Short mmCIF file of C-alpha atoms in Angstrom, two decimals:
data_model
loop_
_atom_site.label_atom_id
_atom_site.label_comp_id
_atom_site.label_asym_id
_atom_site.label_seq_id
_atom_site.Cartn_x
_atom_site.Cartn_y
_atom_site.Cartn_z
CA UNK A 1 -48.02 -90.96 -33.54
CA UNK A 2 -48.18 -89.74 -37.15
CA UNK A 3 -45.27 -87.86 -38.68
CA UNK A 4 -45.61 -84.13 -38.24
CA UNK A 5 -43.83 -82.29 -41.05
CA UNK A 6 -44.56 -78.70 -40.10
CA UNK A 7 -45.57 -77.30 -36.74
CA UNK A 8 -45.58 -74.09 -34.78
CA UNK A 9 -44.94 -73.51 -31.11
CA UNK A 10 -46.80 -70.63 -29.45
CA UNK A 11 -46.54 -68.53 -32.58
CA UNK A 12 -47.50 -64.89 -31.98
CA UNK A 13 -47.63 -61.91 -34.28
CA UNK A 14 -48.71 -58.41 -33.34
CA UNK A 15 -48.81 -55.25 -35.40
CA UNK A 16 -48.54 -52.06 -33.40
CA UNK A 17 -50.40 -53.50 -30.45
CA UNK A 18 -52.95 -55.42 -32.51
CA UNK A 19 -52.63 -59.13 -31.82
CA UNK A 20 -53.01 -60.92 -35.20
CA UNK A 21 -51.91 -64.38 -34.07
CA UNK A 22 -51.89 -65.52 -30.44
CA UNK A 23 -50.08 -68.67 -29.31
CA UNK A 24 -50.75 -70.65 -32.44
CA UNK A 25 -49.92 -74.32 -32.24
CA UNK A 26 -50.64 -75.76 -35.67
CA UNK A 27 -49.50 -79.21 -36.67
CA UNK A 28 -49.43 -80.39 -40.26
CA UNK A 29 -49.28 -84.17 -40.59
CA UNK A 30 -47.31 -85.71 -43.42
CA UNK A 31 -49.57 -86.23 -46.43
CA UNK A 32 -52.73 -84.61 -45.06
CA UNK A 33 -54.82 -81.80 -46.44
CA UNK A 34 -55.33 -79.51 -43.50
CA UNK A 35 -57.75 -76.62 -43.89
CA UNK A 36 -57.32 -73.44 -41.90
CA UNK A 37 -60.63 -71.58 -41.73
CA UNK A 38 -61.97 -68.57 -39.88
CA UNK A 39 -63.82 -65.31 -40.45
CA UNK A 40 -62.17 -62.40 -42.26
CA UNK A 41 -59.46 -60.82 -40.15
CA UNK A 42 -58.95 -63.97 -38.06
CA UNK A 43 -55.25 -63.98 -38.91
CA UNK A 44 -55.13 -66.78 -41.47
CA UNK A 45 -53.00 -64.93 -43.99
CA UNK A 46 -50.74 -63.70 -41.19
CA UNK A 47 -50.21 -67.30 -40.15
CA UNK A 48 -49.39 -68.40 -43.71
CA UNK A 49 -46.99 -65.47 -44.17
CA UNK A 50 -45.12 -66.47 -41.02
CA UNK A 51 -44.94 -70.10 -42.08
CA UNK A 52 -43.55 -69.17 -45.49
CA UNK A 53 -41.17 -66.56 -44.09
CA UNK A 54 -42.57 -63.26 -45.40
CA UNK A 55 -43.36 -62.16 -41.85
CA UNK A 56 -41.08 -62.58 -38.87
CA UNK A 57 -42.99 -63.80 -35.80
CA UNK A 58 -43.16 -61.56 -32.74
CA UNK A 59 -42.52 -64.65 -30.65
CA UNK A 60 -42.76 -68.41 -30.83
CA UNK A 61 -41.18 -70.71 -33.37
CA UNK A 62 -41.76 -72.73 -36.52
CA UNK A 63 -40.34 -76.18 -37.21
CA UNK A 64 -40.14 -77.77 -40.63
CA UNK A 65 -38.85 -81.34 -40.95
CA UNK A 66 -37.66 -81.10 -37.37
CA UNK A 67 -35.59 -77.99 -38.07
CA UNK A 68 -36.21 -74.57 -36.54
CA UNK A 69 -36.90 -72.31 -39.53
CA UNK A 70 -38.38 -69.36 -37.62
CA UNK A 71 -35.84 -66.86 -38.94
CA UNK A 72 -34.99 -68.50 -42.26
CA UNK A 73 -35.58 -66.31 -45.34
CA UNK A 74 -38.36 -67.14 -47.79
CA UNK A 75 -36.22 -68.53 -50.58
CA UNK A 76 -34.30 -70.88 -48.30
CA UNK A 77 -37.53 -72.33 -46.95
CA UNK A 78 -38.74 -72.73 -50.51
CA UNK A 79 -35.56 -74.60 -51.37
CA UNK A 80 -36.09 -76.87 -48.38
CA UNK A 81 -39.49 -77.78 -49.78
CA UNK A 82 -41.91 -75.30 -48.29
CA UNK A 83 -43.91 -73.78 -51.13
CA UNK A 84 -46.77 -71.30 -51.12
CA UNK A 85 -49.39 -69.67 -53.30
CA UNK A 86 -50.86 -66.23 -52.74
CA UNK A 87 -54.34 -64.89 -52.12
CA UNK A 88 -53.88 -62.47 -54.99
CA UNK A 89 -53.12 -64.51 -58.08
CA UNK A 90 -49.36 -64.48 -58.45
CA UNK A 91 -48.15 -65.54 -61.84
CA UNK A 92 -45.69 -63.63 -64.00
CA UNK A 93 -48.20 -61.95 -66.27
CA UNK A 94 -45.82 -60.68 -68.96
CA UNK A 95 -44.11 -64.03 -69.40
CA UNK A 96 -45.42 -66.99 -71.36
CA UNK A 97 -46.87 -70.01 -69.54
CA UNK A 98 -43.82 -71.95 -70.70
CA UNK A 99 -41.46 -69.35 -69.20
CA UNK A 100 -43.43 -69.22 -65.96
CA UNK A 101 -43.02 -72.95 -65.56
CA UNK A 102 -39.36 -73.01 -66.66
CA UNK A 103 -38.55 -70.27 -64.16
CA UNK A 104 -40.23 -72.14 -61.33
CA UNK A 105 -38.55 -75.43 -62.23
CA UNK A 106 -35.05 -74.02 -62.20
CA UNK A 107 -35.56 -71.43 -59.46
CA UNK A 108 -33.80 -73.68 -56.99
CA UNK A 109 -30.55 -73.93 -58.90
CA UNK A 110 -28.89 -70.97 -57.28
CA UNK A 111 -25.39 -69.87 -58.04
CA UNK A 112 -24.34 -71.98 -60.97
CA UNK A 113 -22.75 -70.84 -64.19
CA UNK A 114 -25.83 -72.32 -65.66
CA UNK A 115 -27.25 -68.96 -64.84
CA UNK A 116 -26.08 -67.35 -68.04
CA UNK A 117 -27.21 -70.23 -70.18
CA UNK A 118 -29.85 -69.71 -72.82
CA UNK A 119 -33.29 -70.81 -71.68
CA UNK A 120 -35.11 -71.82 -74.80
CA UNK A 121 -32.74 -74.57 -75.84
CA UNK A 122 -32.78 -76.67 -72.72
CA UNK A 123 -34.62 -79.87 -73.63
CA UNK A 124 -35.03 -81.27 -70.15
CA UNK A 125 -36.43 -77.99 -68.88
CA UNK A 126 -38.90 -77.79 -71.75
CA UNK A 127 -39.94 -81.37 -71.20
CA UNK A 128 -40.55 -80.84 -67.49
CA UNK A 129 -42.51 -77.68 -68.23
CA UNK A 130 -44.67 -79.56 -70.73
CA UNK A 131 -45.35 -82.32 -68.21
CA UNK A 132 -46.50 -79.83 -65.59
CA UNK A 133 -48.62 -78.04 -68.17
CA UNK A 134 -50.29 -81.31 -69.12
CA UNK A 135 -51.04 -82.15 -65.51
CA UNK A 136 -52.76 -78.79 -65.04
CA UNK A 137 -54.55 -78.65 -68.36
CA UNK A 138 -52.41 -75.82 -69.71
CA UNK A 139 -50.60 -77.61 -72.52
CA UNK A 140 -52.34 -75.79 -75.35
CA UNK A 141 -51.58 -72.42 -73.72
CA UNK A 142 -47.81 -72.89 -73.35
CA UNK A 143 -46.93 -69.97 -75.62
CA UNK A 144 -49.62 -67.65 -74.34
CA UNK A 145 -48.69 -64.83 -71.97
CA UNK A 146 -49.80 -65.81 -68.49
CA UNK A 147 -51.67 -62.53 -68.21
CA UNK A 148 -53.93 -63.61 -71.09
CA UNK A 149 -55.18 -66.75 -69.32
CA UNK A 150 -58.67 -66.94 -67.85
CA UNK A 151 -58.74 -66.41 -64.09
CA UNK A 152 -59.29 -70.07 -63.27
CA UNK A 153 -56.42 -71.07 -65.54
CA UNK A 154 -54.16 -68.54 -63.84
CA UNK A 155 -54.99 -70.21 -60.55
CA UNK A 156 -54.10 -73.59 -62.03
CA UNK A 157 -50.84 -72.19 -63.36
CA UNK A 158 -50.07 -70.78 -59.94
CA UNK A 159 -50.55 -74.17 -58.29
CA UNK A 160 -48.35 -75.67 -61.02
CA UNK A 161 -45.65 -73.09 -60.18
CA UNK A 162 -45.76 -73.95 -56.49
CA UNK A 163 -45.36 -77.65 -57.37
CA UNK A 164 -42.52 -77.12 -59.85
CA UNK A 165 -39.73 -77.23 -57.29
CA UNK A 166 -40.87 -80.62 -55.90
CA UNK A 167 -41.91 -79.26 -52.51
CA UNK A 168 -43.02 -81.35 -49.54
CA UNK A 169 -45.42 -78.83 -48.09
CA UNK A 170 -47.87 -76.57 -49.93
CA UNK A 171 -49.30 -73.50 -48.23
CA UNK A 172 -52.28 -72.44 -50.32
CA UNK A 173 -53.83 -69.07 -49.48
CA UNK A 174 -57.42 -69.03 -50.78
CA UNK A 175 -56.79 -70.73 -54.12
CA UNK A 176 -60.54 -70.67 -54.95
CA UNK A 177 -60.92 -66.91 -54.46
CA UNK A 178 -62.78 -65.32 -57.34
CA UNK A 179 -62.81 -68.20 -59.82
CA UNK A 180 -66.54 -69.05 -59.76
CA UNK A 181 -68.26 -72.36 -59.04
CA UNK A 182 -67.08 -74.14 -62.21
CA UNK A 183 -63.49 -73.15 -61.64
CA UNK A 184 -63.48 -74.12 -58.01
CA UNK A 185 -64.89 -77.56 -58.85
CA UNK A 186 -62.06 -78.08 -61.33
CA UNK A 187 -59.46 -76.85 -58.84
CA UNK A 188 -60.94 -79.03 -56.08
CA UNK A 189 -60.53 -82.03 -58.37
CA UNK A 190 -56.91 -81.06 -59.11
CA UNK A 191 -56.05 -80.57 -55.44
CA UNK A 192 -57.74 -83.84 -54.55
CA UNK A 193 -55.38 -85.49 -57.04
CA UNK A 194 -52.42 -84.21 -55.01
CA UNK A 195 -53.63 -85.88 -51.82
CA UNK A 196 -50.96 -88.05 -50.21
CA UNK A 197 -48.14 -86.73 -52.40
CA UNK A 198 -47.85 -83.42 -50.60
CA UNK A 199 -48.76 -82.11 -47.19
CA UNK A 200 -51.14 -79.23 -47.79
CA UNK A 201 -52.21 -76.39 -45.53
CA UNK A 202 -55.22 -74.84 -47.20
CA UNK A 203 -56.70 -71.47 -46.26
CA UNK A 204 -60.10 -71.26 -47.89
CA UNK A 205 -63.49 -69.57 -47.57
CA UNK A 206 -65.27 -71.88 -50.02
CA UNK A 207 -66.75 -74.33 -47.51
CA UNK A 208 -67.79 -76.84 -50.19
CA UNK A 209 -64.16 -77.14 -51.21
CA UNK A 210 -63.00 -77.30 -47.59
CA UNK A 211 -65.42 -80.08 -46.67
CA UNK A 212 -64.60 -81.98 -49.86
CA UNK A 213 -60.84 -81.76 -49.45
CA UNK A 214 -59.85 -81.49 -45.80
CA UNK A 215 -58.67 -84.43 -43.76
CA UNK A 216 -58.56 -82.13 -40.76
CA UNK A 217 -59.69 -78.57 -40.11
CA UNK A 218 -58.36 -75.92 -37.76
CA UNK A 219 -60.51 -72.94 -36.87
CA UNK A 220 -58.97 -69.56 -36.22
CA UNK A 221 -60.99 -66.79 -34.56
CA UNK A 222 -59.54 -63.43 -33.49
CA UNK A 223 -56.03 -64.80 -33.97
CA UNK A 224 -56.56 -67.81 -31.73
CA UNK A 225 -57.01 -71.43 -32.64
CA UNK A 226 -60.33 -72.49 -31.12
CA UNK A 227 -60.56 -76.02 -32.50
CA UNK A 228 -58.77 -78.65 -34.59
CA UNK A 229 -60.34 -81.90 -35.75
CA UNK A 230 -61.87 -83.95 -38.53
CA UNK A 231 -64.64 -82.53 -40.69
CA UNK A 232 -67.28 -84.28 -38.54
CA UNK A 233 -65.74 -83.07 -35.30
CA UNK A 234 -65.59 -79.49 -36.52
CA UNK A 235 -69.15 -79.55 -37.85
CA UNK A 236 -70.30 -80.84 -34.49
CA UNK A 237 -68.24 -78.44 -32.42
CA UNK A 238 -70.54 -75.96 -30.68
CA UNK A 239 -67.94 -73.32 -30.15
CA UNK A 240 -67.13 -73.34 -33.86
CA UNK A 241 -70.79 -73.10 -34.77
CA UNK A 242 -71.26 -70.12 -32.51
CA UNK A 243 -68.13 -68.32 -33.56
CA UNK A 244 -68.01 -69.06 -37.21
CA UNK A 245 -70.50 -71.25 -38.97
CA UNK A 246 -73.23 -68.91 -37.75
CA UNK A 247 -75.58 -71.68 -36.65
CA UNK A 248 -77.42 -70.75 -33.46
CA UNK A 249 -78.01 -73.66 -31.17
CA UNK B 1 -31.43 -30.32 -94.28
CA UNK B 2 -27.76 -30.79 -93.37
CA UNK B 3 -28.38 -29.23 -90.02
CA UNK B 4 -31.41 -31.44 -89.54
CA UNK B 5 -29.49 -34.69 -90.06
CA UNK B 6 -26.78 -33.49 -87.76
CA UNK B 7 -29.31 -32.59 -85.08
CA UNK B 8 -31.06 -35.95 -85.44
CA UNK B 9 -27.72 -37.66 -84.85
CA UNK B 10 -27.09 -35.42 -81.84
CA UNK B 11 -30.53 -36.35 -80.56
CA UNK B 12 -29.81 -40.06 -80.98
CA UNK B 13 -26.50 -39.64 -79.22
CA UNK B 14 -28.15 -37.96 -76.24
CA UNK B 15 -30.85 -40.62 -76.41
CA UNK B 16 -28.44 -43.54 -76.17
CA UNK B 17 -26.59 -41.83 -73.36
CA UNK B 18 -29.89 -41.49 -71.50
CA UNK B 19 -30.68 -45.11 -72.29
CA UNK B 20 -27.50 -46.31 -70.57
CA UNK B 21 -28.55 -44.38 -67.49
CA UNK B 22 -32.22 -45.20 -67.52
CA UNK B 23 -31.92 -48.94 -68.19
CA UNK B 24 -30.37 -49.47 -64.78
CA UNK B 25 -32.63 -47.01 -63.00
CA UNK B 26 -35.80 -48.54 -64.42
CA UNK B 27 -34.70 -52.08 -63.53
CA UNK B 28 -33.88 -51.08 -59.98
CA UNK B 29 -37.25 -49.37 -59.62
CA UNK B 30 -39.11 -52.19 -61.33
CA UNK B 31 -37.45 -55.12 -59.61
CA UNK B 32 -36.74 -53.72 -56.14
CA UNK B 33 -39.33 -50.95 -56.02
CA UNK B 34 -36.54 -48.64 -54.92
CA UNK B 35 -36.29 -44.96 -55.82
CA UNK B 36 -32.61 -44.29 -56.26
CA UNK B 37 -31.75 -40.61 -56.56
CA UNK B 38 -28.05 -41.48 -56.34
CA UNK B 39 -28.05 -43.20 -59.73
CA UNK B 40 -26.34 -40.15 -61.25
CA UNK B 41 -23.48 -40.60 -58.78
CA UNK B 42 -22.40 -43.80 -60.53
CA UNK B 43 -22.38 -41.83 -63.78
CA UNK B 44 -20.11 -39.31 -62.08
CA UNK B 45 -17.85 -42.03 -60.62
CA UNK B 46 -17.48 -43.58 -64.07
CA UNK B 47 -16.53 -40.22 -65.58
CA UNK B 48 -14.04 -39.25 -62.84
CA UNK B 49 -12.31 -42.62 -62.79
CA UNK B 50 -12.07 -42.78 -66.58
CA UNK B 51 -10.71 -39.22 -66.82
CA UNK B 52 -8.11 -40.00 -64.17
CA UNK B 53 -7.00 -43.28 -65.74
CA UNK B 54 -6.91 -41.64 -69.16
CA UNK B 55 -4.68 -38.84 -67.87
CA UNK B 56 -2.37 -41.31 -66.19
CA UNK B 57 -2.08 -43.93 -68.91
CA UNK B 58 -3.41 -42.39 -72.10
CA UNK B 59 -5.33 -45.56 -72.83
CA UNK B 60 -9.04 -45.10 -73.47
CA UNK B 61 -9.70 -48.82 -73.31
CA UNK B 62 -8.13 -49.05 -69.87
CA UNK B 63 -10.03 -45.94 -68.76
CA UNK B 64 -13.28 -47.51 -69.93
CA UNK B 65 -12.56 -50.80 -68.20
CA UNK B 66 -11.51 -49.33 -64.86
CA UNK B 67 -14.38 -46.81 -64.99
CA UNK B 68 -16.91 -49.60 -65.51
CA UNK B 69 -15.47 -51.76 -62.76
CA UNK B 70 -15.33 -48.92 -60.23
CA UNK B 71 -18.87 -47.78 -60.99
CA UNK B 72 -20.18 -51.34 -60.69
CA UNK B 73 -18.24 -51.87 -57.48
CA UNK B 74 -19.57 -48.62 -55.99
CA UNK B 75 -23.07 -49.81 -56.86
CA UNK B 76 -22.52 -53.16 -55.21
CA UNK B 77 -21.15 -51.56 -52.03
CA UNK B 78 -23.96 -49.02 -51.84
CA UNK B 79 -26.54 -51.80 -52.25
CA UNK B 80 -25.03 -54.06 -49.62
CA UNK B 81 -24.22 -51.34 -47.07
CA UNK B 82 -27.15 -48.93 -47.42
CA UNK B 83 -29.95 -49.75 -49.81
CA UNK B 84 -30.54 -53.38 -48.88
CA UNK B 85 -32.06 -52.13 -45.64
CA UNK B 86 -34.47 -49.79 -47.40
CA UNK B 87 -36.42 -52.07 -49.75
CA UNK B 88 -39.23 -52.52 -47.29
CA UNK B 89 -39.25 -48.89 -46.23
CA UNK B 90 -41.34 -46.04 -47.50
CA UNK B 91 -40.40 -44.34 -50.78
CA UNK B 92 -39.82 -41.16 -48.79
CA UNK B 93 -37.19 -42.89 -46.67
CA UNK B 94 -35.51 -44.11 -49.83
CA UNK B 95 -35.54 -40.62 -51.33
CA UNK B 96 -33.98 -39.16 -48.20
CA UNK B 97 -31.31 -41.85 -47.93
CA UNK B 98 -30.33 -41.72 -51.58
CA UNK B 99 -30.32 -37.93 -51.51
CA UNK B 100 -27.85 -38.30 -48.65
CA UNK B 101 -25.77 -40.55 -50.91
CA UNK B 102 -25.69 -37.82 -53.57
CA UNK B 103 -24.23 -35.39 -51.04
CA UNK B 104 -21.78 -38.04 -49.92
CA UNK B 105 -20.58 -38.81 -53.44
CA UNK B 106 -20.39 -35.17 -54.53
CA UNK B 107 -18.39 -34.23 -51.44
CA UNK B 108 -16.27 -37.35 -51.85
CA UNK B 109 -15.26 -36.44 -55.40
CA UNK B 110 -14.43 -32.90 -54.24
CA UNK B 111 -12.19 -34.32 -51.52
CA UNK B 112 -10.40 -36.69 -53.90
CA UNK B 113 -10.21 -34.64 -57.10
CA UNK B 114 -10.67 -31.08 -55.87
CA UNK B 115 -13.05 -28.38 -57.06
CA UNK B 116 -11.58 -27.93 -60.50
CA UNK B 117 -13.38 -29.89 -63.19
CA UNK B 118 -11.38 -32.51 -65.05
CA UNK B 119 -11.23 -32.63 -68.81
CA UNK B 120 -10.75 -35.78 -70.79
CA UNK B 121 -9.38 -35.93 -74.31
CA UNK B 122 -11.38 -37.61 -76.98
CA UNK B 123 -9.38 -40.80 -77.63
CA UNK B 124 -7.15 -40.34 -80.64
CA UNK B 125 -8.57 -43.27 -82.53
CA UNK B 126 -12.02 -41.66 -82.45
CA UNK B 127 -11.09 -37.98 -82.80
CA UNK B 128 -11.82 -36.12 -86.00
CA UNK B 129 -14.89 -36.59 -88.09
CA UNK B 130 -16.23 -38.61 -90.99
CA UNK B 131 -18.54 -37.67 -93.81
CA UNK B 132 -21.73 -39.58 -93.05
CA UNK B 133 -23.24 -38.22 -96.28
CA UNK B 134 -21.35 -36.26 -98.90
CA UNK B 135 -20.75 -32.84 -97.43
CA UNK B 136 -21.93 -33.71 -93.91
CA UNK B 137 -19.04 -34.28 -91.53
CA UNK B 138 -19.85 -35.66 -88.11
CA UNK B 139 -17.56 -36.30 -85.13
CA UNK B 140 -16.52 -39.96 -84.96
CA UNK B 141 -16.72 -40.02 -81.18
CA UNK B 142 -20.38 -39.07 -81.19
CA UNK B 143 -21.05 -41.80 -83.72
CA UNK B 144 -19.21 -44.19 -81.42
CA UNK B 145 -21.62 -43.34 -78.62
CA UNK B 146 -24.56 -44.17 -80.88
CA UNK B 147 -22.97 -47.46 -81.92
CA UNK B 148 -22.05 -48.55 -78.41
CA UNK B 149 -25.53 -47.58 -77.25
CA UNK B 150 -26.98 -49.86 -79.91
CA UNK B 151 -24.63 -52.66 -78.88
CA UNK B 152 -25.53 -52.32 -75.21
CA UNK B 153 -29.22 -52.26 -76.07
CA UNK B 154 -28.81 -55.48 -78.07
CA UNK B 155 -26.76 -57.09 -75.32
CA UNK B 156 -29.33 -56.17 -72.69
CA UNK B 157 -32.11 -57.49 -74.90
CA UNK B 158 -30.33 -60.85 -75.20
CA UNK B 159 -29.50 -60.95 -71.51
CA UNK B 160 -33.03 -60.15 -70.41
CA UNK B 161 -34.98 -62.21 -72.92
CA UNK B 162 -32.76 -65.21 -73.50
CA UNK B 163 -30.87 -66.10 -70.34
CA UNK B 164 -31.91 -67.54 -67.02
CA UNK B 165 -30.69 -64.48 -65.20
CA UNK B 166 -32.81 -62.33 -67.49
CA UNK B 167 -35.82 -64.52 -66.89
CA UNK B 168 -35.40 -63.95 -63.18
CA UNK B 169 -35.02 -60.22 -63.65
CA UNK B 170 -38.23 -60.08 -65.68
CA UNK B 171 -39.99 -62.27 -63.14
CA UNK B 172 -38.77 -60.04 -60.33
CA UNK B 173 -40.13 -56.96 -62.09
CA UNK B 174 -43.44 -58.73 -62.67
CA UNK B 175 -44.04 -60.23 -59.22
CA UNK B 176 -41.57 -59.71 -56.43
CA UNK B 177 -43.05 -61.85 -53.68
CA UNK B 178 -43.76 -64.84 -55.92
CA UNK B 179 -40.20 -65.14 -57.15
CA UNK B 180 -38.89 -65.45 -53.59
CA UNK B 181 -41.60 -67.98 -52.78
CA UNK B 182 -40.37 -70.09 -55.68
CA UNK B 183 -36.93 -70.33 -54.09
CA UNK B 184 -34.94 -67.66 -55.91
CA UNK B 185 -32.36 -65.96 -53.73
CA UNK B 186 -33.63 -62.44 -54.23
CA UNK B 187 -30.95 -60.79 -52.11
CA UNK B 188 -28.36 -61.93 -54.57
CA UNK B 189 -30.55 -61.08 -57.54
CA UNK B 190 -31.10 -57.56 -56.14
CA UNK B 191 -27.36 -56.98 -55.62
CA UNK B 192 -26.64 -58.18 -59.12
CA UNK B 193 -29.33 -56.02 -60.75
CA UNK B 194 -28.19 -53.00 -58.79
CA UNK B 195 -24.54 -53.50 -59.70
CA UNK B 196 -25.50 -53.98 -63.34
CA UNK B 197 -27.47 -50.71 -63.27
CA UNK B 198 -24.54 -48.87 -61.67
CA UNK B 199 -22.18 -50.32 -64.24
CA UNK B 200 -24.36 -49.07 -67.11
CA UNK B 201 -24.57 -45.63 -65.50
CA UNK B 202 -20.78 -45.70 -65.18
CA UNK B 203 -20.56 -46.60 -68.85
CA UNK B 204 -22.59 -43.51 -69.71
CA UNK B 205 -20.28 -41.48 -67.50
CA UNK B 206 -17.15 -42.77 -69.23
CA UNK B 207 -18.61 -42.05 -72.66
CA UNK B 208 -19.71 -38.59 -71.55
CA UNK B 209 -16.38 -37.65 -70.00
CA UNK B 210 -14.72 -36.43 -73.24
CA UNK B 211 -17.82 -34.37 -74.15
CA UNK B 212 -18.60 -32.56 -70.91
CA UNK B 213 -16.67 -31.17 -67.99
CA UNK B 214 -16.16 -33.87 -65.39
CA UNK B 215 -17.21 -32.18 -62.19
CA UNK B 216 -18.86 -32.78 -58.88
CA UNK B 217 -22.64 -32.75 -59.26
CA UNK B 218 -22.59 -33.63 -62.96
CA UNK B 219 -24.88 -36.59 -62.26
CA UNK B 220 -27.83 -34.56 -61.07
CA UNK B 221 -28.60 -32.56 -64.20
CA UNK B 222 -28.79 -35.70 -66.29
CA UNK B 223 -30.64 -37.62 -63.56
CA UNK B 224 -33.74 -35.47 -64.06
CA UNK B 225 -33.84 -36.33 -67.74
CA UNK B 226 -33.33 -39.96 -66.81
CA UNK B 227 -36.37 -39.92 -64.55
CA UNK B 228 -38.41 -38.34 -67.34
CA UNK B 229 -37.27 -41.19 -69.59
CA UNK B 230 -38.34 -43.99 -67.26
CA UNK B 231 -41.68 -42.35 -66.52
CA UNK B 232 -42.35 -42.03 -70.25
CA UNK B 233 -41.12 -45.54 -71.01
CA UNK B 234 -42.98 -47.25 -68.20
CA UNK B 235 -41.22 -48.04 -64.96
CA UNK B 236 -39.49 -51.43 -64.99
CA UNK B 237 -39.36 -51.83 -68.75
CA UNK B 238 -36.00 -51.80 -70.53
CA UNK B 239 -37.76 -51.64 -73.89
CA UNK B 240 -39.64 -48.60 -72.60
CA UNK B 241 -36.39 -47.07 -71.40
CA UNK B 242 -34.87 -47.42 -74.87
CA UNK B 243 -37.83 -45.88 -76.63
CA UNK B 244 -38.29 -43.20 -73.98
CA UNK B 245 -34.59 -42.30 -74.07
CA UNK B 246 -34.55 -41.90 -77.84
CA UNK B 247 -37.78 -39.86 -77.75
CA UNK B 248 -36.47 -37.56 -75.04
CA UNK B 249 -33.09 -37.23 -76.77
CA UNK B 250 -34.64 -36.32 -80.10
CA UNK B 251 -37.38 -34.03 -78.78
CA UNK B 252 -34.98 -32.17 -76.55
CA UNK B 253 -32.28 -31.72 -79.19
CA UNK B 254 -34.56 -30.95 -82.14
CA UNK B 255 -36.72 -28.66 -80.03
CA UNK B 256 -33.78 -26.58 -78.97
CA UNK B 257 -32.40 -26.46 -82.52
CA UNK B 258 -35.47 -25.70 -84.56
CA UNK B 259 -38.22 -24.31 -82.37
CA UNK B 260 -36.86 -20.73 -82.40
CA UNK B 261 -36.80 -20.61 -86.22
CA UNK B 262 -40.17 -22.25 -86.47
CA UNK B 263 -41.82 -19.79 -84.12
CA UNK B 264 -40.18 -16.82 -85.78
CA UNK B 265 -41.46 -18.01 -89.11
CA UNK B 266 -45.01 -18.46 -87.80
CA UNK B 267 -45.35 -15.20 -85.91
CA UNK B 268 -43.03 -12.42 -86.76
CA UNK B 269 -43.28 -11.24 -83.17
CA UNK B 270 -40.25 -9.91 -81.32
CA UNK B 271 -40.88 -12.25 -78.44
CA UNK B 272 -40.63 -15.37 -80.61
CA UNK B 273 -37.06 -16.05 -79.56
CA UNK B 274 -37.59 -15.91 -75.84
CA UNK B 275 -40.84 -17.86 -76.11
CA UNK B 276 -39.07 -20.50 -78.17
CA UNK B 277 -36.26 -20.74 -75.67
CA UNK B 278 -38.59 -21.43 -72.78
CA UNK B 279 -40.80 -23.72 -74.86
CA UNK B 280 -37.92 -25.86 -76.02
CA UNK B 281 -36.57 -26.37 -72.53
CA UNK B 282 -40.10 -27.43 -71.52
CA UNK B 283 -40.38 -29.71 -74.54
CA UNK B 284 -39.66 -33.00 -72.85
CA UNK B 285 -41.97 -32.22 -69.95
CA UNK B 286 -44.78 -31.42 -72.38
CA UNK B 287 -44.00 -34.72 -74.09
CA UNK B 288 -44.16 -36.52 -70.76
CA UNK B 289 -47.47 -34.88 -69.85
CA UNK B 290 -48.95 -35.72 -73.25
CA UNK B 291 -47.89 -39.38 -73.03
CA UNK B 292 -49.07 -39.77 -69.46
CA UNK B 293 -52.44 -38.31 -70.42
CA UNK B 294 -53.00 -41.23 -72.79
CA UNK B 295 -50.89 -43.90 -71.11
CA UNK B 296 -50.77 -43.13 -67.40
CA UNK B 297 -48.31 -45.95 -66.71
CA UNK B 298 -45.95 -45.11 -69.55
CA UNK B 299 -45.49 -46.63 -72.98
CA UNK B 300 -44.57 -50.14 -71.83
CA UNK B 301 -45.79 -50.62 -68.28
CA UNK B 302 -44.26 -53.65 -66.53
CA UNK B 303 -45.65 -55.56 -63.58
#
């Protein structure tokens, strides 16, 4: 039995009578890249938002590292090692790349007197920021405002931000959205490089990226999980083909 | 010319006063996306507390200190008890709730201090006037307001641009959901930002107390100007608040002082005076409309 780092138990979410997630039982295995796919409106983003803590489930529960985190606020989950990126690119546009990274690195140090300390002079912080920037090909842009980066670079910065706090689990909500084929190839390569170090739940529409990256795939249709399996199993699954891949058999 | 310099200084003084009020309001709007109509109440609390302490002890420094602390404390309590529950609600809900807070605070001050306005002496150290240029005397206390305004602006600049707390505040104004996802305790950050805003409003109230009558409802007349300032400056931007506040202060003061003469000189009509009077009170709104026509999100939009 492999180690399961994050799982849900009969997770349900409804908005004013509309059932967005029904009895979801998702299991994320330690170190895997697990893709969550499904047509628009299937409830993928709703599922991610519940896992990260932005949405409170209507019923059911979420366990992270064996602990029930169903009602834990977003920042506490983040401090425990559950990190997420957003569908809409979420970097701090007015701040420099350097500041974006520095903020993310020290976001976990909560109530210390450190708080009032000057930012620019901290060597360790600057060094860590530079290391992250190098890993994500952003070193030469450190002093640029994040808003001035190209879209693909913003996406890379965003992934760097989610990694800055040394998380265990990454929840990535459509990281390839809107960055074009070149950008998504680059990002696929970067994410592939993270394999094994983090457990990743990846929501993505770019099927090339999904098939290239995923160890396992779960398919969500109308808020319900209809299948979970390896890439081959999912490709071969008739129900999935009917419901989603659009192949008539 | 003499009059002009004096009016410019008056405009700057009003501007810095508005800056103290609008810095907090714009941060609260920018970081928490909260419309707080009760911001003027902290201004009023600062003024009442300072006037009371001043009457009792005669010490302006003590009055300032206690006024600041009480205004900040009121802000913290209001955030924790009421506003914390409204961040995710509609702006209309926030408007209704904070309007309720205005009524609460105005009635509260009437219950504690009565209906008679309080008056506060200008502290002795800063009473009288100095000659800023040969032959131009100007009240020291009004100069003090300009100087403290400058100091607060500098302090805020350092806090926001060069400390970790400031980095978080800027990040919160830029992208609220991301900063929580990174592991920042936003509840605590929100309380802190709100208390800081209330404290600055209280500061404005203390400084205003020797110049105006300290009375129930004094926060509302200045609140409207404050909203004009943050709309002009760009919601969420402290830099915008500073520039907007000085613009509004100068336009309002100079307009009222010189527009009547100017109009009379241009058209010898009998109506010039009454036209000028209404024009000058509309001045800042015309300014706001003109700026929004070119920069719909204000001079320095944040987020």
